Amino acid sequence: LSIVLMLMSFQDYLSDHVQHWRVFEELSELFILVPALLGLKGNLEMTLASRLSTAANLGEMSTWKSRWLLIWGNLSLVQGQALVVAFIATLTSIVLGFFGGHTPTWKDVFLLGGSSMTAACLASALLSSVMIVIVMVSRPLNINPDNVATPIAASLGDLVTLTLLSFIAHGLYQIKDEIVLISGILCLILVLFIPMWLWLAHYNKTTRSVLYAGWIPVLLAMLISSLGGLVLSKTVLRFPGIAIYSPIINGMGGNLAAVQASRISTSLHLVGTPGSKPPDSYQWHGILSFWRSEHSRTALILLLMVVPGSTIFLVIIKYVNAGHTTQEQP
């Protein structure tokens, strides 16, 4: 939790700073794109961390051959998903921006596409590698990766993706005369790589089922995050300092819930196979399930961590006097 709070603090300071950059002020679709892209990248990295944590707890990473099979399969899957998600998130932000009253130019479209897909590609390569290292190091240290990898994946994913997206968008914005050409080349190259990544994920037996079954929750998450981004783009115009509070409102509960979901997923895989009936302790028993289930105590502990964690975060914001920056990137 301490690491998550630290990462969220850096992310919020960055969010508060970049909202005053000229590219964000002139291209409101970026405010719609940021929550969608960050949420989706976080979801992809969290599901990767959860899959690897479950595999590690099941002993499926005990040999170098099994590790290598899981590693390259999941790297290919996440790269393919990230590029598809970034492409769809770009189109969604453009459509929502249009309905919000802003008609983007071709330069705006290519800037959004080039920055989002490039940031997604680089962030996926970096974050996936970090998640693999965390999971592989956790087991020898007798640490349950379910408790560590998933929340770090969410927070670190948001921070890295936001950093890359902001600086890439700023860099492309500086070359106004060449935005269409350079962004178009970047988009074309990355789109051409999508079939290769997806074919590799299909070829690997450890990721084949995820490739076909994992799109619906990912796309639904993108839609929800895009609507949240539309709200944020309107809110920052009225309350300029609100951007820094967005990650704490969205992130704290999500990170803790991700820990619980990853632990339950691992437990279900330990007691049965997908499609089979779980033991009675995992079945729904009405309101009693919140008190008598195997994971109720863990859920209560995580729930009690929300208020102290949010309080610490608000103190950090107050200490650094964030939320009211006025710097503008030239």
Short mmCIF file of C-alpha atoms in Angstrom, two decimals:
data_model
loop_
_atom_site.label_atom_id
_atom_site.label_comp_id
_atom_site.label_asym_id
_atom_site.label_seq_id
_atom_site.Cartn_x
_atom_site.Cartn_y
_atom_site.Cartn_z
CA LEU A 1 0.00 0.00 0.00
CA SER A 2 2.88 2.37 0.78
CA ILE A 3 4.36 1.81 -2.69
CA VAL A 4 0.96 2.32 -4.28
CA LEU A 5 0.44 5.60 -2.40
CA MET A 6 3.85 6.84 -3.48
CA LEU A 7 3.20 5.97 -7.13
CA MET A 8 -0.24 7.57 -7.01
CA SER A 9 1.26 10.73 -5.51
CA PHE A 10 3.71 11.02 -8.41
CA GLN A 11 0.93 10.33 -10.88
CA ASP A 12 -1.37 12.94 -9.39
CA TYR A 13 1.35 15.57 -9.34
CA LEU A 14 2.03 14.81 -13.00
CA SER A 15 -1.70 14.97 -13.83
CA ASP A 16 -1.98 18.34 -12.14
CA HIS A 17 1.07 19.62 -14.02
CA VAL A 18 0.36 18.43 -17.57
CA GLN A 19 -3.25 19.66 -17.60
CA HIS A 20 -1.81 23.16 -18.14
CA TRP A 21 0.33 22.18 -21.12
CA ARG A 22 -0.76 23.85 -24.32
CA VAL A 23 -1.45 20.54 -26.07
CA PHE A 24 -3.94 19.57 -23.35
CA GLU A 25 -5.55 23.01 -23.31
CA GLU A 26 -6.03 23.11 -27.09
CA LEU A 27 -6.97 19.44 -27.59
CA SER A 28 -9.73 18.60 -25.11
CA GLU A 29 -9.95 15.03 -26.45
CA LEU A 30 -6.77 14.27 -24.52
CA PHE A 31 -8.73 14.64 -21.29
CA ILE A 32 -11.17 12.04 -22.62
CA LEU A 33 -8.35 9.81 -23.83
CA VAL A 34 -6.31 9.86 -20.61
CA PRO A 35 -8.77 8.04 -18.29
CA ALA A 36 -9.69 5.56 -21.01
CA LEU A 37 -6.11 4.75 -21.95
CA LEU A 38 -4.83 4.70 -18.36
CA GLY A 39 -7.74 2.59 -17.17
CA LEU A 40 -7.36 0.10 -19.98
CA LYS A 41 -3.59 -0.14 -19.66
CA GLY A 42 -4.04 -0.62 -15.94
CA ASN A 43 -6.62 -3.33 -16.56
CA LEU A 44 -4.35 -5.14 -19.00
CA GLU A 45 -1.40 -5.03 -16.62
CA MET A 46 -3.54 -6.04 -13.64
CA THR A 47 -4.95 -9.04 -15.47
CA LEU A 48 -1.42 -9.96 -16.57
CA ALA A 49 -0.20 -9.71 -12.97
CA SER A 50 -3.16 -11.78 -11.77
CA ARG A 51 -2.57 -14.48 -14.41
CA LEU A 52 1.12 -14.72 -13.60
CA SER A 53 0.44 -14.71 -9.85
CA THR A 54 -2.06 -17.53 -10.20
CA ALA A 55 0.36 -19.49 -12.40
CA ALA A 56 3.13 -19.00 -9.84
CA ASN A 57 0.92 -20.13 -6.94
CA LEU A 58 -0.16 -23.18 -8.93
CA GLY A 59 3.46 -24.14 -9.58
CA GLU A 60 3.23 -23.53 -13.32
CA MET A 61 6.39 -21.39 -13.28
CA SER A 62 8.61 -23.93 -11.55
CA THR A 63 10.73 -24.72 -14.61
CA TRP A 64 12.49 -22.45 -17.08
CA LYS A 65 10.57 -23.99 -19.98
CA SER A 66 7.17 -23.25 -18.43
CA ARG A 67 8.31 -19.76 -17.42
CA TRP A 68 9.49 -18.92 -20.92
CA LEU A 69 6.23 -20.22 -22.42
CA LEU A 70 4.17 -18.02 -20.10
CA ILE A 71 6.43 -15.01 -20.55
CA TRP A 72 6.52 -14.71 -24.33
CA GLY A 73 2.88 -15.70 -24.67
CA ASN A 74 1.68 -13.03 -22.25
CA LEU A 75 4.04 -10.38 -23.64
CA SER A 76 2.61 -10.97 -27.12
CA LEU A 77 -0.97 -10.97 -25.83
CA VAL A 78 -0.60 -7.73 -23.87
CA GLN A 79 1.13 -5.96 -26.77
CA GLY A 80 -1.64 -6.93 -29.17
CA GLN A 81 -4.40 -5.99 -26.74
CA ALA A 82 -2.72 -2.69 -25.86
CA LEU A 83 -2.45 -1.57 -29.48
CA VAL A 84 -6.05 -2.54 -30.28
CA VAL A 85 -7.27 -0.83 -27.12
CA ALA A 86 -5.27 2.36 -27.84
CA PHE A 87 -6.68 2.50 -31.37
CA ILE A 88 -10.27 2.06 -30.19
CA ALA A 89 -9.76 4.48 -27.29
CA THR A 90 -8.56 7.12 -29.76
CA LEU A 91 -11.64 6.71 -31.94
CA THR A 92 -13.89 6.78 -28.89
CA SER A 93 -12.32 10.00 -27.55
CA ILE A 94 -12.76 11.64 -30.96
CA VAL A 95 -16.45 10.65 -31.15
CA LEU A 96 -17.17 11.73 -27.57
CA GLY A 97 -15.31 14.99 -28.17
CA PHE A 98 -17.43 15.61 -31.25
CA PHE A 99 -20.63 15.10 -29.28
CA GLY A 100 -19.15 17.35 -26.60
CA GLY A 101 -19.05 20.23 -29.08
CA HIS A 102 -15.50 20.04 -30.50
CA THR A 103 -14.77 19.05 -34.10
CA PRO A 104 -11.16 17.82 -34.35
CA THR A 105 -8.99 18.47 -37.39
CA TRP A 106 -6.92 15.81 -39.16
CA LYS A 107 -3.87 17.00 -37.23
CA ASP A 108 -5.75 16.41 -33.99
CA VAL A 109 -6.80 12.93 -35.07
CA PHE A 110 -3.29 11.88 -36.04
CA LEU A 111 -1.79 13.43 -32.92
CA LEU A 112 -4.20 11.48 -30.72
CA GLY A 113 -3.62 8.24 -32.62
CA GLY A 114 0.16 8.52 -32.78
CA SER A 115 0.61 9.48 -29.15
CA SER A 116 -1.85 6.94 -27.72
CA MET A 117 -0.63 3.93 -29.72
CA THR A 118 3.06 4.75 -29.22
CA ALA A 119 2.54 5.25 -25.47
CA ALA A 120 0.56 2.00 -25.24
CA CYS A 121 3.26 0.03 -27.07
CA LEU A 122 6.17 1.35 -24.99
CA ALA A 123 4.26 1.14 -21.71
CA SER A 124 3.20 -2.45 -22.37
CA ALA A 125 6.75 -3.59 -23.06
CA LEU A 126 8.09 -1.89 -19.93
CA LEU A 127 5.28 -2.73 -17.51
CA SER A 128 4.92 -6.34 -18.61
CA SER A 129 8.62 -6.89 -18.03
CA VAL A 130 8.36 -5.32 -14.56
CA MET A 131 5.36 -7.52 -13.65
CA ILE A 132 7.20 -10.65 -14.74
CA VAL A 133 10.19 -9.74 -12.57
CA ILE A 134 7.98 -8.97 -9.55
CA VAL A 135 6.14 -12.29 -9.77
CA MET A 136 9.31 -14.32 -10.30
CA VAL A 137 11.10 -12.61 -7.39
CA SER A 138 8.12 -12.85 -5.00
CA ARG A 139 7.99 -16.64 -4.80
CA PRO A 140 11.60 -17.22 -3.67
CA LEU A 141 11.10 -14.50 -1.03
CA ASN A 142 7.98 -16.31 0.26
CA ILE A 143 5.73 -13.39 -0.71
CA ASN A 144 2.31 -14.01 -2.21
CA PRO A 145 2.45 -12.20 -5.59
CA ASP A 146 -1.34 -11.71 -5.45
CA ASN A 147 -0.78 -9.17 -2.65
CA VAL A 148 2.00 -7.29 -4.43
CA ALA A 149 1.92 -7.54 -8.22
CA THR A 150 -1.66 -6.45 -8.94
CA PRO A 151 -1.80 -3.09 -7.08
CA ILE A 152 1.70 -2.16 -8.26
CA ALA A 153 0.66 -3.04 -11.82
CA ALA A 154 -2.32 -0.68 -11.59
CA SER A 155 -0.47 2.28 -10.07
CA LEU A 156 2.76 1.92 -11.98
CA GLY A 157 0.82 1.35 -15.18
CA ASP A 158 -1.07 4.61 -14.76
CA LEU A 159 2.08 6.58 -13.94
CA VAL A 160 4.18 5.22 -16.80
CA THR A 161 1.39 5.46 -19.38
CA LEU A 162 0.48 9.02 -18.39
CA THR A 163 4.13 10.07 -18.52
CA LEU A 164 4.69 8.55 -21.96
CA LEU A 165 1.39 9.84 -23.36
CA SER A 166 1.99 13.39 -22.11
CA PHE A 167 5.53 13.71 -23.41
CA ILE A 168 4.82 11.99 -26.74
CA ALA A 169 1.75 14.20 -27.32
CA HIS A 170 3.80 17.27 -26.37
CA GLY A 171 6.63 16.21 -28.68
CA LEU A 172 4.30 15.66 -31.63
CA TYR A 173 2.55 18.94 -30.91
CA GLN A 174 5.86 20.81 -31.27
CA ILE A 175 6.27 19.64 -34.88
CA LYS A 176 2.99 21.03 -36.14
CA ASP A 177 3.95 20.96 -39.81
CA GLU A 178 4.90 17.27 -39.68
CA ILE A 179 2.26 15.92 -37.29
CA VAL A 180 0.24 14.13 -39.95
CA LEU A 181 3.29 12.53 -41.59
CA ILE A 182 5.13 11.37 -38.46
CA SER A 183 2.01 10.33 -36.55
CA GLY A 184 0.69 8.54 -39.62
CA ILE A 185 3.91 6.55 -39.98
CA LEU A 186 3.85 5.60 -36.29
CA CYS A 187 0.21 4.50 -36.49
CA LEU A 188 0.80 2.50 -39.68
CA ILE A 189 3.80 0.63 -38.28
CA LEU A 190 2.06 -0.21 -35.00
CA VAL A 191 -1.16 -1.30 -36.72
CA LEU A 192 0.81 -3.62 -38.99
CA PHE A 193 2.33 -5.26 -35.91
CA ILE A 194 -1.07 -6.08 -34.38
CA PRO A 195 -1.71 -9.27 -36.44
CA MET A 196 1.75 -10.58 -35.52
CA TRP A 197 1.22 -10.10 -31.77
CA LEU A 198 -2.23 -11.66 -31.90
CA TRP A 199 -0.98 -14.63 -33.94
CA LEU A 200 1.79 -15.26 -31.42
CA ALA A 201 -0.75 -15.14 -28.58
CA HIS A 202 -2.95 -17.60 -30.46
CA TYR A 203 -0.01 -19.91 -31.15
CA ASN A 204 0.86 -20.08 -27.44
CA LYS A 205 -1.43 -22.53 -25.62
CA THR A 206 -1.19 -20.62 -22.32
CA THR A 207 -2.75 -17.45 -23.78
CA ARG A 208 -5.00 -18.81 -26.54
CA SER A 209 -8.17 -18.88 -24.43
CA VAL A 210 -7.50 -15.41 -23.00
CA LEU A 211 -7.07 -14.01 -26.50
CA TYR A 212 -10.66 -14.91 -27.39
CA ALA A 213 -12.39 -14.55 -24.00
CA GLY A 214 -10.74 -11.39 -22.69
CA TRP A 215 -12.02 -8.75 -25.10
CA ILE A 216 -15.51 -8.13 -23.72
CA PRO A 217 -14.41 -6.97 -20.22
CA VAL A 218 -11.56 -4.93 -21.74
CA LEU A 219 -13.83 -3.10 -24.17
CA LEU A 220 -16.52 -2.54 -21.54
CA ALA A 221 -13.86 -1.05 -19.26
CA MET A 222 -12.78 1.22 -22.11
CA LEU A 223 -16.34 2.46 -22.64
CA ILE A 224 -16.84 3.20 -18.94
CA SER A 225 -13.46 4.96 -18.69
CA SER A 226 -14.18 7.02 -21.81
CA LEU A 227 -17.45 8.27 -20.34
CA GLY A 228 -15.52 9.15 -17.18
CA GLY A 229 -13.02 11.01 -19.32
CA LEU A 230 -15.83 13.00 -20.94
CA VAL A 231 -17.00 14.06 -17.49
CA LEU A 232 -13.43 14.96 -16.49
CA SER A 233 -12.87 17.07 -19.61
CA LYS A 234 -15.90 19.18 -18.67
CA THR A 235 -15.11 19.29 -14.96
CA VAL A 236 -11.54 20.63 -15.29
CA LEU A 237 -12.90 23.68 -17.10
CA ARG A 238 -14.99 24.59 -14.07
CA PHE A 239 -12.72 23.26 -11.31
CA PRO A 240 -9.11 23.45 -12.62
CA GLY A 241 -7.60 21.74 -9.55
CA ILE A 242 -9.84 18.68 -9.69
CA ALA A 243 -7.54 16.67 -11.98
CA ILE A 244 -5.16 15.79 -9.17
CA TYR A 245 -7.94 14.15 -7.16
CA SER A 246 -9.12 11.92 -10.00
CA PRO A 247 -6.61 9.09 -9.40
CA ILE A 248 -7.32 8.90 -5.66
CA ILE A 249 -11.06 8.80 -6.30
CA ASN A 250 -10.68 6.08 -8.91
CA GLY A 251 -7.48 4.36 -7.92
CA MET A 252 -7.52 3.53 -4.22
CA GLY A 253 -10.64 1.38 -4.21
CA GLY A 254 -9.74 -0.17 -7.55
CA ASN A 255 -6.27 -1.21 -6.39
CA LEU A 256 -7.54 -2.83 -3.20
CA ALA A 257 -10.37 -4.56 -5.05
CA ALA A 258 -7.83 -5.87 -7.56
CA VAL A 259 -5.88 -7.52 -4.73
CA GLN A 260 -9.03 -9.26 -3.51
CA ALA A 261 -10.06 -10.35 -7.01
CA SER A 262 -6.59 -11.77 -7.70
CA ARG A 263 -6.59 -13.72 -4.41
CA ILE A 264 -10.05 -15.18 -5.09
CA SER A 265 -9.05 -16.09 -8.64
CA THR A 266 -5.99 -17.98 -7.41
CA SER A 267 -8.06 -19.77 -4.75
CA LEU A 268 -10.65 -20.86 -7.31
CA HIS A 269 -7.95 -22.28 -9.56
CA LEU A 270 -6.50 -24.18 -6.61
CA VAL A 271 -9.79 -25.94 -5.79
CA GLY A 272 -11.12 -26.61 -9.29
CA THR A 273 -10.97 -25.94 -13.00
CA PRO A 274 -12.85 -23.28 -15.01
CA GLY A 275 -16.40 -24.45 -15.70
CA SER A 276 -16.61 -26.78 -12.70
CA LYS A 277 -18.82 -26.16 -9.66
CA PRO A 278 -16.85 -24.49 -6.85
CA PRO A 279 -16.93 -25.76 -3.25
CA ASP A 280 -19.79 -24.65 -1.00
CA SER A 281 -17.59 -22.06 0.74
CA TYR A 282 -17.26 -20.17 -2.58
CA GLN A 283 -20.97 -20.16 -3.41
CA TRP A 284 -23.39 -17.31 -2.75
CA HIS A 285 -25.27 -17.49 0.56
CA GLY A 286 -26.88 -14.08 0.60
CA ILE A 287 -25.65 -11.47 3.04
CA LEU A 288 -23.92 -14.18 5.08
CA SER A 289 -21.35 -14.45 2.30
CA PHE A 290 -19.89 -11.15 3.48
CA TRP A 291 -19.13 -12.60 6.92
CA ARG A 292 -18.65 -16.35 6.56
CA SER A 293 -16.82 -16.72 3.27
CA GLU A 294 -13.15 -17.64 3.14
CA HIS A 295 -12.09 -14.18 1.94
CA SER A 296 -14.41 -12.01 4.05
CA ARG A 297 -11.71 -11.16 6.60
CA THR A 298 -9.29 -10.10 3.86
CA ALA A 299 -12.01 -7.96 2.28
CA LEU A 300 -12.70 -6.26 5.62
CA ILE A 301 -9.00 -5.50 6.14
CA LEU A 302 -8.70 -4.03 2.65
CA LEU A 303 -11.86 -1.97 3.20
CA LEU A 304 -10.45 -0.51 6.41
CA MET A 305 -7.34 0.57 4.52
CA VAL A 306 -9.27 2.96 2.24
CA VAL A 307 -9.80 5.81 4.72
CA PRO A 308 -6.22 5.88 6.14
CA GLY A 309 -4.76 5.59 2.65
CA SER A 310 -6.94 8.40 1.28
CA THR A 311 -6.11 10.58 4.29
CA ILE A 312 -2.37 10.15 3.77
CA PHE A 313 -2.79 11.00 0.13
CA LEU A 314 -4.76 14.19 0.87
CA VAL A 315 -2.09 15.26 3.37
CA ILE A 316 0.56 14.81 0.66
CA ILE A 317 -1.49 16.96 -1.74
CA LYS A 318 -1.86 19.65 0.91
CA TYR A 319 1.86 19.53 1.75
CA VAL A 320 3.04 20.02 -1.83
CA ASN A 321 0.28 22.58 -2.46
CA ALA A 322 -0.85 20.70 -5.57
CA GLY A 323 -4.06 21.21 -7.45
CA HIS A 324 -3.39 24.86 -8.23
CA THR A 325 -0.39 24.85 -10.53
CA THR A 326 -0.39 27.38 -13.31
CA GLN A 327 2.70 26.37 -15.24
CA GLU A 328 2.34 26.18 -18.99
CA GLN A 329 4.58 24.09 -21.22
CA PRO A 330 5.90 26.23 -24.07
#
